[in-house]
């Protein structure tokens, strides 16, 4: 309905997506590990967080090494799911990639997979826990 859409838009306008320090996502790690999300802080890892009214409610990471990029650690707190936060975190990482040319890979849970699929990632493999290994090539347009 129109009222529901307006409510969702007001909520999304209050969400701040920004680069953050690994320590800032600590409150989410305990929740995420229960859902098989990994939060290893690899060298050169860029962390993004979603903030709502001063609280970190979601995170995602990006590691860029030469012509390889890895999207990882997508997690939105259960109380804030299905409201567009995952899409905003994906947009922020794609923007950060800028003119990147190369191959991106991701390991995603079944919950975050639709966002990757919508953004051109192709499923290569799935393990017994439902974790999807996927990739996408970035070329000059």
Short mmCIF file of C-alpha atoms in Angstrom, two decimals:
data_model
loop_
_atom_site.label_atom_id
_atom_site.label_comp_id
_atom_site.label_asym_id
_atom_site.label_seq_id
_atom_site.Cartn_x
_atom_site.Cartn_y
_atom_site.Cartn_z
CA UNK A 1 0.00 0.00 0.00
CA UNK A 2 0.98 3.65 -0.40
CA UNK A 3 1.14 4.26 3.37
CA UNK A 4 3.48 1.30 3.88
CA UNK A 5 5.75 2.54 1.10
CA UNK A 6 5.90 6.02 2.64
CA UNK A 7 6.76 4.50 6.03
CA UNK A 8 9.57 2.44 4.45
CA UNK A 9 10.96 5.51 2.67
CA UNK A 10 11.00 7.54 5.91
CA UNK A 11 12.88 4.69 7.62
CA UNK A 12 15.41 4.39 4.76
CA UNK A 13 16.07 8.13 4.83
CA UNK A 14 17.16 7.79 8.45
CA UNK A 15 19.74 5.09 7.66
CA UNK A 16 23.33 6.22 7.36
CA UNK A 17 25.75 4.00 5.41
CA UNK A 18 29.41 4.78 6.04
CA UNK A 19 32.88 3.31 6.16
CA UNK A 20 33.59 2.19 9.70
CA UNK A 21 36.16 0.58 11.92
CA UNK A 22 36.01 -3.20 12.52
CA UNK A 23 35.40 -2.57 16.24
CA UNK A 24 32.13 -0.80 15.42
CA UNK A 25 30.55 -3.99 14.04
CA UNK A 26 31.36 -6.02 17.18
CA UNK A 27 27.73 -5.96 18.44
CA UNK A 28 26.59 -7.71 15.24
CA UNK A 29 29.18 -10.51 15.21
CA UNK A 30 27.52 -12.66 17.89
CA UNK A 31 24.19 -12.59 16.00
CA UNK A 32 25.80 -13.17 12.60
CA UNK A 33 27.90 -16.16 13.61
CA UNK A 34 24.67 -18.02 14.54
CA UNK A 35 23.70 -17.66 10.87
CA UNK A 36 27.11 -18.79 9.52
CA UNK A 37 28.22 -15.28 8.54
CA UNK A 38 32.01 -14.90 8.86
CA UNK A 39 33.57 -11.65 10.05
CA UNK A 40 37.31 -12.18 9.58
CA UNK A 41 39.05 -8.81 9.33
CA UNK A 42 41.34 -9.55 6.38
CA UNK A 43 44.22 -7.23 5.54
CA UNK A 44 42.98 -4.24 3.55
CA UNK A 45 39.36 -5.00 4.43
CA UNK A 46 37.00 -2.04 4.12
CA UNK A 47 34.07 -2.24 6.53
CA UNK A 48 30.76 -0.51 5.92
CA UNK A 49 28.08 -0.12 8.53
CA UNK A 50 24.42 0.82 8.45
CA UNK A 51 23.41 3.08 11.29
CA UNK A 52 19.88 3.81 12.44
CA UNK A 53 19.25 6.38 15.17
CA UNK A 54 22.84 6.03 16.41
CA UNK A 55 22.97 2.21 16.49
CA UNK A 56 24.87 -0.04 14.09
CA UNK A 57 22.20 -2.31 12.58
CA UNK A 58 24.07 -3.85 9.65
CA UNK A 59 27.47 -4.32 8.07
CA UNK A 60 29.27 -5.57 4.99
CA UNK A 61 32.88 -5.67 3.84
CA UNK A 62 34.92 -5.30 0.69
CA UNK A 63 38.50 -6.39 0.03
CA UNK A 64 40.20 -5.13 -3.14
CA UNK A 65 43.55 -6.60 -4.20
CA UNK A 66 44.61 -5.65 -7.71
CA UNK A 67 42.12 -7.11 -10.20
CA UNK A 68 40.31 -9.10 -7.51
CA UNK A 69 37.60 -7.94 -5.17
CA UNK A 70 35.80 -9.88 -2.46
CA UNK A 71 32.41 -8.97 -1.08
CA UNK A 72 31.91 -10.44 2.38
CA UNK A 73 30.32 -10.36 5.82
CA UNK A 74 26.86 -9.15 4.81
CA UNK A 75 24.71 -8.96 7.91
CA UNK A 76 21.64 -7.00 8.96
CA UNK A 77 20.28 -7.31 12.50
CA UNK A 78 17.11 -9.48 12.47
CA UNK A 79 14.95 -6.56 13.70
CA UNK A 80 15.84 -4.52 10.59
CA UNK A 81 15.63 -7.07 7.78
CA UNK A 82 13.66 -6.76 4.53
CA UNK A 83 13.74 -2.98 4.76
CA UNK A 84 16.39 -2.24 2.13
CA UNK A 85 19.48 -2.09 4.38
CA UNK A 86 21.27 -4.90 2.48
CA UNK A 87 20.66 -3.09 -0.80
CA UNK A 88 22.13 0.13 0.61
CA UNK A 89 25.25 -1.74 1.81
CA UNK A 90 25.66 -3.31 -1.65
CA UNK A 91 25.30 0.11 -3.33
CA UNK A 92 27.97 1.58 -1.06
CA UNK A 93 30.44 -1.19 -1.95
CA UNK A 94 29.75 -0.94 -5.67
CA UNK A 95 30.30 2.82 -5.45
CA UNK A 96 33.57 2.23 -3.56
CA UNK A 97 34.74 -0.06 -6.39
CA UNK A 98 34.44 2.89 -8.79
CA UNK A 99 36.20 2.12 -12.09
CA UNK A 100 37.42 -1.31 -10.86
CA UNK A 101 38.12 -3.82 -13.63
CA UNK A 102 38.47 -7.45 -12.63
CA UNK A 103 36.73 -10.32 -10.91
CA UNK A 104 34.65 -10.03 -7.77
CA UNK A 105 33.71 -13.02 -5.64
CA UNK A 106 31.31 -13.48 -2.76
CA UNK A 107 30.25 -16.16 -0.32
CA UNK A 108 26.69 -15.36 0.66
CA UNK A 109 24.00 -16.82 2.83
CA UNK A 110 20.66 -17.66 1.20
CA UNK A 111 19.33 -14.48 2.84
CA UNK A 112 21.80 -12.11 1.13
CA UNK A 113 21.95 -14.00 -2.19
CA UNK A 114 19.01 -12.16 -3.87
CA UNK A 115 20.88 -8.84 -3.52
CA UNK A 116 23.95 -10.31 -5.21
CA UNK A 117 21.89 -11.95 -7.95
CA UNK A 118 20.11 -8.63 -8.63
CA UNK A 119 23.55 -6.98 -8.99
CA UNK A 120 24.89 -9.35 -11.65
CA UNK A 121 26.62 -12.02 -9.55
CA UNK A 122 26.38 -15.58 -10.87
CA UNK A 123 26.15 -18.63 -8.63
CA UNK A 124 29.07 -21.06 -9.04
CA UNK A 125 28.63 -23.40 -6.12
CA UNK A 126 26.62 -24.03 -2.97
CA UNK A 127 27.82 -25.92 0.11
CA UNK A 128 25.82 -28.20 2.43
CA UNK A 129 24.99 -25.21 4.68
CA UNK A 130 23.42 -23.31 1.78
CA UNK A 131 26.34 -20.88 1.50
CA UNK A 132 26.54 -19.69 -2.10
CA UNK A 133 29.86 -18.99 -3.81
CA UNK A 134 29.34 -16.50 -6.61
CA UNK A 135 31.23 -14.13 -8.86
CA UNK A 136 30.92 -11.20 -11.21
CA UNK A 137 33.24 -9.71 -13.82
CA UNK A 138 33.65 -5.94 -13.93
CA UNK A 139 34.75 -4.49 -17.28
CA UNK A 140 35.02 -1.06 -18.82
CA UNK A 141 31.64 -0.10 -20.28
#
